[in-house]
mmCIF file of C-alpha atoms in Angstrom:
data_model
loop_
_atom_site.group_PDB
_atom_site.id
_atom_site.type_symbol
_atom_site.label_atom_id
_atom_site.label_comp_id
_atom_site.label_asym_id
_atom_site.label_seq_id
_atom_site.Cartn_x
_atom_site.Cartn_y
_atom_site.Cartn_z
ATOM 1 C CA MET A 1 -15.201 205.499 38.521
ATOM 2 C CA ILE A 2 -16.166 207.684 41.486
ATOM 3 C CA PHE A 3 -19.753 208.437 42.450
ATOM 4 C CA GLY A 4 -20.316 211.400 44.757
ATOM 5 C CA LEU A 5 -23.537 211.721 46.735
ATOM 6 C CA THR A 6 -25.365 214.705 48.198
ATOM 7 C CA GLY A 7 -28.857 215.342 49.455
ATOM 8 C CA LYS A 8 -30.850 216.754 52.311
ATOM 9 C CA ASN A 9 -31.178 215.045 55.684
ATOM 10 C CA ALA A 10 -32.695 211.530 55.446
ATOM 11 C CA ALA A 11 -33.036 211.714 51.655
ATOM 12 C CA GLY A 12 -31.385 208.287 51.335
ATOM 13 C CA LYS A 13 -27.744 208.965 50.594
ATOM 14 C CA GLY A 14 -26.690 206.115 52.873
ATOM 15 C CA THR A 15 -29.066 203.707 51.161
ATOM 16 C CA ALA A 16 -27.701 204.732 47.764
ATOM 17 C CA ALA A 17 -24.159 204.234 49.043
ATOM 18 C CA GLU A 18 -25.041 200.755 50.322
ATOM 19 C CA PHE A 19 -26.296 199.809 46.868
ATOM 20 C CA LEU A 20 -23.037 200.947 45.274
ATOM 21 C CA VAL A 21 -20.982 199.086 47.875
ATOM 22 C CA ALA A 22 -22.964 195.944 47.053
ATOM 23 C CA CYS A 23 -21.983 196.543 43.399
ATOM 24 C CA GLY A 24 -18.293 196.468 44.345
ATOM 25 C CA PHE A 25 -17.625 200.146 45.080
ATOM 26 C CA THR A 26 -15.460 201.147 48.041
ATOM 27 C CA TYR A 27 -17.192 203.482 50.497
ATOM 28 C CA HIS A 28 -15.829 206.802 51.758
ATOM 29 C CA SER A 29 -17.466 209.762 53.448
ATOM 30 C CA LEU A 30 -16.297 213.341 53.710
ATOM 31 C CA SER A 31 -17.835 213.225 57.181
ATOM 32 C CA ASP A 32 -15.243 210.633 58.211
ATOM 33 C CA VAL A 33 -12.607 213.371 58.084
ATOM 34 C CA ILE A 34 -14.718 215.385 60.538
ATOM 35 C CA ARG A 35 -15.271 212.381 62.827
ATOM 36 C CA GLU A 36 -11.539 211.715 62.909
ATOM 37 C CA ALA A 37 -10.836 215.336 63.867
ATOM 38 C CA LEU A 38 -13.422 215.171 66.658
ATOM 39 C CA ALA A 39 -12.000 211.877 67.913
ATOM 40 C CA ALA A 40 -8.520 213.408 68.007
ATOM 41 C CA ASP A 41 -9.944 216.152 70.242
ATOM 42 C CA GLY A 42 -11.781 213.629 72.417
ATOM 43 C CA GLU A 43 -15.221 214.865 71.324
ATOM 44 C CA ALA A 44 -18.360 212.901 70.495
ATOM 45 C CA PRO A 45 -19.600 213.144 66.866
ATOM 46 C CA THR A 46 -22.955 214.801 67.602
ATOM 47 C CA ARG A 47 -24.659 216.573 64.729
ATOM 48 C CA GLU A 48 -23.943 219.987 66.261
ATOM 49 C CA ARG A 49 -20.240 219.222 66.717
ATOM 50 C CA MET A 50 -19.986 217.630 63.258
ATOM 51 C CA ILE A 51 -21.290 220.810 61.640
ATOM 52 C CA ALA A 52 -19.036 223.039 63.730
ATOM 53 C CA MET A 53 -15.908 220.945 63.166
ATOM 54 C CA GLY A 54 -16.608 220.631 59.426
ATOM 55 C CA ASN A 55 -16.874 224.396 59.136
ATOM 56 C CA ALA A 56 -13.679 224.820 61.159
ATOM 57 C CA LEU A 57 -11.762 222.397 58.913
ATOM 58 C CA ARG A 58 -12.950 224.228 55.801
ATOM 59 C CA GLN A 59 -11.984 227.586 57.274
ATOM 60 C CA ARG A 60 -8.494 226.326 58.071
ATOM 61 C CA GLY A 61 -7.826 224.319 54.912
ATOM 62 C CA GLY A 62 -10.125 225.967 52.394
ATOM 63 C CA PRO A 63 -13.690 225.062 51.291
ATOM 64 C CA GLY A 64 -12.459 221.888 49.567
ATOM 65 C CA ALA A 65 -10.348 220.644 52.497
ATOM 66 C CA LEU A 66 -12.491 217.587 53.264
ATOM 67 C CA ALA A 67 -12.534 216.533 49.606
ATOM 68 C CA HIS A 68 -8.758 216.815 49.253
ATOM 69 C CA ALA A 69 -8.295 214.686 52.379
ATOM 70 C CA VAL A 70 -10.483 211.909 50.964
ATOM 71 C CA LEU A 71 -8.957 212.104 47.467
ATOM 72 C CA GLU A 72 -5.580 211.211 48.964
ATOM 73 C CA ARG A 73 -7.071 207.949 50.249
ATOM 74 C CA LEU A 74 -8.497 206.700 46.965
ATOM 75 C CA ASP A 75 -6.921 203.717 45.221
ATOM 76 C CA HIS A 76 -7.303 204.399 41.509
ATOM 77 C CA THR A 77 -7.605 200.696 40.672
ATOM 78 C CA HIS A 78 -10.999 200.537 42.422
ATOM 79 C CA ASN A 79 -14.404 202.139 41.965
ATOM 80 C CA HIS A 80 -15.486 204.405 44.822
ATOM 81 C CA VAL A 81 -18.613 205.983 46.275
ATOM 82 C CA VAL A 82 -18.102 209.132 48.343
ATOM 83 C CA ASP A 83 -20.901 210.381 50.588
ATOM 84 C CA SER A 84 -21.708 213.689 52.303
ATOM 85 C CA PHE A 85 -20.771 216.411 49.817
ATOM 86 C CA ARG A 86 -21.969 219.654 51.422
ATOM 87 C CA ASN A 87 -19.894 222.408 49.822
ATOM 88 C CA PRO A 88 -19.499 223.251 46.094
ATOM 89 C CA ALA A 89 -15.709 223.376 46.427
ATOM 90 C CA GLU A 90 -15.766 219.684 47.358
ATOM 91 C CA VAL A 91 -17.446 218.853 44.051
ATOM 92 C CA VAL A 92 -14.963 221.022 42.147
ATOM 93 C CA ALA A 93 -12.035 219.229 43.822
ATOM 94 C CA PHE A 94 -13.308 215.807 42.706
ATOM 95 C CA ARG A 95 -14.138 216.951 39.184
ATOM 96 C CA THR A 96 -10.681 218.452 38.836
ATOM 97 C CA ALA A 97 -8.993 215.272 40.080
ATOM 98 C CA ALA A 98 -11.152 212.652 38.354
ATOM 99 C CA GLY A 99 -12.558 214.438 35.300
ATOM 100 C CA ALA A 100 -15.016 212.273 33.393
ATOM 101 C CA GLY A 101 -14.466 209.520 35.942
ATOM 102 C CA PHE A 102 -16.605 211.393 38.490
ATOM 103 C CA ARG A 103 -20.423 211.351 38.614
ATOM 104 C CA PHE A 104 -22.206 213.530 41.151
ATOM 105 C CA LEU A 105 -25.713 212.523 42.202
ATOM 106 C CA GLU A 106 -28.299 214.290 44.338
ATOM 107 C CA ILE A 107 -30.657 211.933 46.172
ATOM 108 C CA VAL A 108 -33.990 213.739 46.557
ATOM 109 C CA ALA A 109 -37.124 213.093 48.621
ATOM 110 C CA SER A 110 -39.970 215.270 49.836
ATOM 111 C CA GLU A 111 -39.853 216.843 53.287
ATOM 112 C CA GLY A 112 -42.602 214.611 54.675
ATOM 113 C CA VAL A 113 -40.883 211.435 53.530
ATOM 114 C CA ARG A 114 -37.542 212.580 54.896
ATOM 115 C CA PHE A 115 -39.018 213.583 58.254
ATOM 116 C CA SER A 116 -40.714 210.189 58.588
ATOM 117 C CA ARG A 117 -37.443 208.424 57.852
ATOM 118 C CA ALA A 118 -35.576 210.601 60.329
ATOM 119 C CA GLN A 119 -38.099 209.772 63.030
ATOM 120 C CA ALA A 120 -37.919 206.060 62.227
ATOM 121 C CA ARG A 121 -34.135 205.893 62.477
ATOM 122 C CA GLY A 122 -34.133 207.840 65.753
ATOM 123 C CA ARG A 123 -30.745 209.448 65.272
ATOM 124 C CA ILE A 124 -29.743 212.020 67.891
ATOM 125 C CA GLY A 125 -29.912 215.522 66.443
ATOM 126 C CA ASP A 126 -32.583 214.893 63.785
ATOM 127 C CA GLY A 127 -35.189 217.002 65.580
ATOM 128 C CA VAL A 128 -38.067 215.866 67.773
ATOM 129 C CA ASP A 129 -40.768 217.463 65.609
ATOM 130 C CA LEU A 130 -41.189 218.794 62.089
ATOM 131 C CA GLU A 131 -40.390 222.393 63.022
ATOM 132 C CA ALA A 132 -37.177 221.408 64.792
ATOM 133 C CA PHE A 133 -36.298 219.221 61.794
ATOM 134 C CA ARG A 134 -36.757 222.236 59.503
ATOM 135 C CA GLN A 135 -34.707 224.546 61.694
ATOM 136 C CA LEU A 136 -31.778 222.142 61.862
ATOM 137 C CA GLU A 137 -31.888 221.584 58.128
ATOM 138 C CA ALA A 138 -32.009 225.318 57.339
ATOM 139 C CA ARG A 139 -28.546 225.729 58.862
ATOM 140 C CA GLU A 140 -27.106 223.337 56.275
ATOM 141 C CA LEU A 141 -28.699 224.752 53.150
ATOM 142 C CA GLU A 142 -26.827 228.029 52.727
ATOM 143 C CA GLY A 143 -23.949 229.769 54.486
ATOM 144 C CA ASP A 144 -20.585 231.425 54.043
ATOM 145 C CA PRO A 145 -18.117 229.901 51.540
ATOM 146 C CA ALA A 146 -16.471 227.722 54.194
ATOM 147 C CA ALA A 147 -19.736 226.425 55.661
ATOM 148 C CA GLN A 148 -22.269 223.855 54.510
ATOM 149 C CA GLN A 149 -24.062 224.962 51.342
ATOM 150 C CA LEU A 150 -26.362 222.140 50.342
ATOM 151 C CA VAL A 151 -28.409 224.198 47.889
ATOM 152 C CA ALA A 152 -25.374 225.371 45.910
ATOM 153 C CA THR A 153 -23.807 221.903 46.132
ATOM 154 C CA ALA A 154 -26.928 220.163 44.828
ATOM 155 C CA ALA A 155 -27.038 222.592 41.898
ATOM 156 C CA LEU A 156 -23.809 220.971 40.615
ATOM 157 C CA ALA A 157 -25.315 217.471 40.456
ATOM 158 C CA ASP A 158 -25.080 215.583 37.172
ATOM 159 C CA LEU A 159 -28.349 213.822 37.953
ATOM 160 C CA GLN A 160 -31.143 213.864 40.518
ATOM 161 C CA VAL A 161 -32.345 210.477 41.748
ATOM 162 C CA SER A 162 -35.789 210.365 43.359
ATOM 163 C CA ASN A 163 -36.148 208.308 46.527
ATOM 164 C CA GLU A 164 -39.798 208.654 47.435
ATOM 165 C CA GLY A 165 -40.663 204.983 47.561
ATOM 166 C CA GLU A 166 -39.197 201.673 48.684
ATOM 167 C CA VAL A 167 -35.535 200.717 48.765
ATOM 168 C CA LYS A 168 -36.060 198.532 45.691
ATOM 169 C CA ASP A 169 -37.333 201.558 43.766
ATOM 170 C CA LEU A 170 -34.135 203.456 44.563
ATOM 171 C CA HIS A 171 -32.034 200.478 43.493
ATOM 172 C CA ASP A 172 -33.961 200.258 40.222
ATOM 173 C CA ALA A 173 -33.333 203.963 39.586
ATOM 174 C CA LEU A 174 -29.619 203.718 40.354
ATOM 175 C CA ARG A 175 -28.854 200.541 38.416
ATOM 176 C CA PRO A 176 -28.981 201.985 34.849
ATOM 177 C CA ILE A 177 -27.071 205.094 35.970
ATOM 178 C CA VAL A 178 -24.261 202.993 37.419
ATOM 179 C CA LEU A 179 -24.119 200.665 34.423
ATOM 180 C CA GLU A 180 -24.001 203.558 31.954
ATOM 181 C CA ALA A 181 -21.162 205.226 33.864
ATOM 182 C CA LEU A 182 -19.108 202.036 34.173
ATOM 183 C CA ARG A 183 -19.552 201.136 30.515
ATOM 184 C CA HIS A 184 -18.252 204.557 29.483
ATOM 185 C CA ALA A 185 -15.515 204.860 32.091
ATOM 186 C CA HIS A 186 -12.319 206.413 30.765
ATOM 187 C CA ARG A 187 -9.816 204.018 29.254
ATOM 188 C CA PRO A 188 -6.505 205.708 28.391
ATOM 189 C CA PRO A 189 -5.479 205.640 24.709
ATOM 190 C CA TRP A 190 -2.246 203.879 23.812
ATOM 191 C CA ASP A 191 -0.135 207.040 23.771
ATOM 192 C CA ASP A 192 -1.228 207.954 27.303
ATOM 193 C CA TYR A 193 -0.742 204.372 28.456
ATOM 194 C CA PHE A 194 2.867 204.092 27.278
ATOM 195 C CA MET A 195 3.821 207.617 28.292
ATOM 196 C CA PHE A 196 2.492 207.129 31.818
ATOM 197 C CA ILE A 197 4.579 203.952 32.037
ATOM 198 C CA ALA A 198 7.623 205.945 30.902
ATOM 199 C CA ILE A 199 6.921 208.451 33.677
ATOM 200 C CA GLU A 200 6.801 205.617 36.220
ATOM 201 C CA VAL A 201 10.036 204.186 34.825
ATOM 202 C CA ALA A 202 11.664 207.597 35.346
ATOM 203 C CA HIS A 203 10.991 207.286 39.076
ATOM 204 C CA ARG A 204 13.608 204.501 39.184
ATOM 205 C CA SER A 205 16.328 206.885 38.011
ATOM 206 C CA ASN A 206 19.199 207.454 40.450
ATOM 207 C CA CYS A 207 20.402 210.643 38.706
ATOM 208 C CA LEU A 208 20.637 213.716 40.924
ATOM 209 C CA LYS A 209 20.108 216.199 38.090
ATOM 210 C CA ARG A 210 17.058 214.944 36.213
ATOM 211 C CA ARG A 211 14.905 211.807 36.087
ATOM 212 C CA VAL A 212 14.063 210.519 32.620
ATOM 213 C CA GLY A 213 12.267 207.341 31.574
ATOM 214 C CA ALA A 214 11.981 205.545 28.235
ATOM 215 C CA VAL A 215 9.808 202.684 26.995
ATOM 216 C CA ILE A 216 10.397 200.864 23.695
ATOM 217 C CA VAL A 217 7.201 199.494 22.164
ATOM 218 C CA LYS A 218 6.741 197.155 19.230
ATOM 219 C CA ASP A 219 3.309 196.076 18.043
ATOM 220 C CA ARG A 220 1.859 197.606 21.254
ATOM 221 C CA ARG A 221 4.083 195.360 23.331
ATOM 222 C CA ILE A 222 6.769 196.719 25.640
ATOM 223 C CA THR A 223 10.117 195.237 24.668
ATOM 224 C CA SER A 224 12.425 197.268 26.898
ATOM 225 C CA THR A 225 12.529 200.106 29.411
ATOM 226 C CA GLY A 226 15.313 202.377 30.588
ATOM 227 C CA TYR A 227 16.027 205.244 32.945
ATOM 228 C CA ASN A 228 19.069 207.466 33.289
ATOM 229 C CA GLY A 229 21.805 206.573 35.752
ATOM 230 C CA THR A 230 25.354 205.295 36.104
ATOM 231 C CA PRO A 231 26.477 202.159 34.203
ATOM 232 C CA ARG A 232 25.945 198.642 35.497
ATOM 233 C CA GLY A 233 28.347 197.933 38.388
ATOM 234 C CA ALA A 234 29.228 201.584 39.087
ATOM 235 C CA PRO A 235 28.029 203.378 42.249
ATOM 236 C CA ASN A 236 24.651 204.997 41.697
ATOM 237 C CA CYS A 237 24.611 208.692 40.902
ATOM 238 C CA ASN A 238 22.754 209.439 44.152
ATOM 239 C CA ASP A 239 25.434 207.469 46.026
ATOM 240 C CA GLY A 240 28.189 209.709 44.662
ATOM 241 C CA GLY A 241 28.859 207.780 41.453
ATOM 242 C CA CYS A 242 28.737 210.715 39.020
ATOM 243 C CA PRO A 243 31.118 213.625 39.716
ATOM 244 C CA ARG A 244 29.221 216.054 37.501
ATOM 245 C CA CYS A 245 25.854 215.525 39.157
ATOM 246 C CA ASN A 246 27.314 215.417 42.656
ATOM 247 C CA GLY A 247 29.210 218.610 41.924
ATOM 248 C CA LEU A 248 25.873 220.287 41.063
ATOM 249 C CA ALA A 249 27.277 221.441 37.736
ATOM 250 C CA GLN A 250 25.331 224.128 35.923
ATOM 251 C CA SER A 251 23.217 222.939 33.003
ATOM 252 C CA GLY A 252 25.273 222.457 29.863
ATOM 253 C CA THR A 253 28.643 222.456 31.663
ATOM 254 C CA ARG A 254 31.137 219.730 32.671
ATOM 255 C CA LEU A 255 29.446 217.237 30.378
ATOM 256 C CA ASP A 256 32.773 215.396 29.975
ATOM 257 C CA GLU A 257 32.517 214.414 33.684
ATOM 258 C CA CYS A 258 29.017 212.929 33.476
ATOM 259 C CA LEU A 259 29.006 209.154 33.963
ATOM 260 C CA CYS A 260 25.227 208.717 33.689
ATOM 261 C CA SER A 261 23.771 206.850 30.725
ATOM 262 C CA HIS A 262 20.588 208.343 29.300
ATOM 263 C CA ALA A 263 17.189 206.649 29.461
ATOM 264 C CA GLU A 264 16.991 206.017 25.701
ATOM 265 C CA GLU A 265 20.530 204.640 25.709
ATOM 266 C CA ASN A 266 19.721 202.235 28.533
ATOM 267 C CA ALA A 267 16.467 201.086 26.953
ATOM 268 C CA ILE A 268 18.219 200.293 23.651
ATOM 269 C CA THR A 269 21.230 198.583 25.236
ATOM 270 C CA GLN A 270 18.998 196.561 27.562
ATOM 271 C CA ALA A 271 17.119 195.252 24.538
ATOM 272 C CA ALA A 272 20.440 194.340 22.882
ATOM 273 C CA TYR A 273 21.708 192.739 26.114
ATOM 274 C CA HIS A 274 18.713 190.401 26.109
ATOM 275 C CA GLY A 275 18.824 189.760 22.359
ATOM 276 C CA THR A 276 15.658 191.674 21.461
ATOM 277 C CA SER A 277 15.465 193.610 18.212
ATOM 278 C CA VAL A 278 14.053 197.141 18.345
ATOM 279 C CA ALA A 279 13.949 197.589 14.563
ATOM 280 C CA GLY A 280 10.636 199.126 13.562
ATOM 281 C CA ALA A 281 9.723 199.962 17.168
ATOM 282 C CA ALA A 282 8.605 203.214 18.786
ATOM 283 C CA ILE A 283 10.241 204.764 21.823
ATOM 284 C CA TYR A 284 8.248 206.752 24.378
ATOM 285 C CA VAL A 285 10.442 209.056 26.414
ATOM 286 C CA THR A 286 9.646 211.652 29.056
ATOM 287 C CA LEU A 287 12.129 214.133 27.572
ATOM 288 C CA SER A 288 12.985 214.670 23.910
ATOM 289 C CA PRO A 289 16.323 212.982 23.102
ATOM 290 C CA CYS A 290 19.751 214.589 23.117
ATOM 291 C CA LEU A 291 21.921 214.369 19.999
ATOM 292 C CA MET A 292 23.877 211.319 21.202
ATOM 293 C CA CYS A 293 20.687 209.355 21.949
ATOM 294 C CA THR A 294 19.166 210.547 18.686
ATOM 295 C CA LYS A 295 21.991 208.946 16.690
ATOM 296 C CA MET A 296 21.598 205.722 18.676
ATOM 297 C CA ILE A 297 17.828 205.725 18.056
ATOM 298 C CA ILE A 298 18.339 206.170 14.315
ATOM 299 C CA ASN A 299 20.995 203.467 14.001
ATOM 300 C CA SER A 300 19.049 200.956 16.116
ATOM 301 C CA GLY A 301 16.186 201.001 13.607
ATOM 302 C CA ILE A 302 13.578 202.617 15.849
ATOM 303 C CA ARG A 303 11.031 204.237 13.540
ATOM 304 C CA GLU A 304 9.142 206.607 15.873
ATOM 305 C CA VAL A 305 9.973 208.846 18.836
ATOM 306 C CA VAL A 306 7.178 210.102 21.097
ATOM 307 C CA TYR A 307 8.235 212.514 23.817
ATOM 308 C CA ASN A 308 6.477 214.323 26.659
ATOM 309 C CA ALA A 309 8.611 217.393 27.467
ATOM 310 C CA ASP A 310 11.126 219.344 25.402
ATOM 311 C CA TYR A 311 14.867 218.929 25.998
ATOM 312 C CA PRO A 312 16.337 222.458 26.147
ATOM 313 C CA LEU A 313 18.835 221.715 23.352
ATOM 314 C CA GLY A 314 16.626 219.309 21.415
ATOM 315 C CA SER A 315 15.892 221.157 18.169
ATOM 316 C CA THR A 316 18.943 219.721 16.368
ATOM 317 C CA SER A 317 17.975 216.210 17.464
ATOM 318 C CA ILE A 318 14.417 216.551 16.201
ATOM 319 C CA ALA A 319 15.630 217.902 12.874
ATOM 320 C CA LEU A 320 18.035 214.975 12.482
ATOM 321 C CA LEU A 321 15.330 212.428 13.303
ATOM 322 C CA GLU A 322 13.101 213.926 10.637
ATOM 323 C CA THR A 323 15.955 214.024 8.111
ATOM 324 C CA CYS A 324 16.621 210.313 8.706
ATOM 325 C CA GLY A 325 12.986 209.321 8.286
ATOM 326 C CA VAL A 326 12.188 208.696 11.972
ATOM 327 C CA ALA A 327 8.720 209.940 12.897
ATOM 328 C CA VAL A 328 8.815 212.276 15.879
ATOM 329 C CA ARG A 329 5.970 213.882 17.767
ATOM 330 C CA GLN A 330 5.225 215.366 21.144
ATOM 331 C CA HIS A 331 2.516 213.848 23.320
ATOM 332 C CA ARG A 332 2.047 215.782 26.536
ATOM 333 C CA VAL A 333 0.607 214.158 29.620
ATOM 334 C CA ARG A 334 0.503 215.525 33.127
ATOM 335 C CA LYS A 335 1.064 213.612 36.318
ATOM 336 C CA GLY A 336 -2.192 212.211 37.644
ATOM 337 C CA GLY A 337 -4.170 213.374 34.606
ATOM 338 C CA ARG A 338 -4.776 212.893 30.945
ATOM 339 C CA SER A 339 -3.226 214.386 27.849
#
């Protein structure tokens, strides 16, 4: 779960972030990307330079540049809170990447309350009087597409959280929001779960032509995995072990020279090697099976084939599976996303 925070100056975004950190969330700020850029140039992170550098980074890398930089740092096994959203494209980038796992909150407080807080914290660049405070803030509210646009950004918020009172009041307002989000956080269905594992298994392939992964599942328990590559004891394909792949043969040609075993073949033979029956199991594979693997699947007793992408010559295989009573269906997933 990722919570994004926006709000006007001294509204209490930092206080909201501290509450989430205390709840186990990992803290990030889009402003950190700006501070790092200023530090690389040997500049101090004053408010004026932060605004200017942020605008420059967005102009160079696009309006969502800061968001994309922070997204690359997120560990998807943790919950995160991300502060300082100031451009609508930053919100769009997070919603695209995280989907329902992203909640965007605007922390709101009246001008008088915010000015009093700004004066109390004494941060350089907050403005020495109310008029200066207003003038500085006006520069952040609306601008060109690559600049800060707090008004348009706040309009994308899922919820507004009032912060007019004490810190405890803000905590009390945030607590049910956080609990509701965590209790309804996305949990992948079984098909997604096993297919994503098959995709990870494919990354172990040493084949130069194509990486394919397979996972055999029985009673929702993984019994075997396999990826395509040369046989046990032979040089790996990417070390020169397969003459067809290393000769960059055109698709569909020189198949008699290919030494690589297919993912489904390896998953089935690995189960046999370790004395595990696959009868009645399902096989999740990143590519629909070829005819040779199809015959092996049928004769091994596997009862269901679930595949992600179509094999170019796979129609005969699918027809044979159906003829022999093996259930077959396509379940598409995309890397980094859901089905």
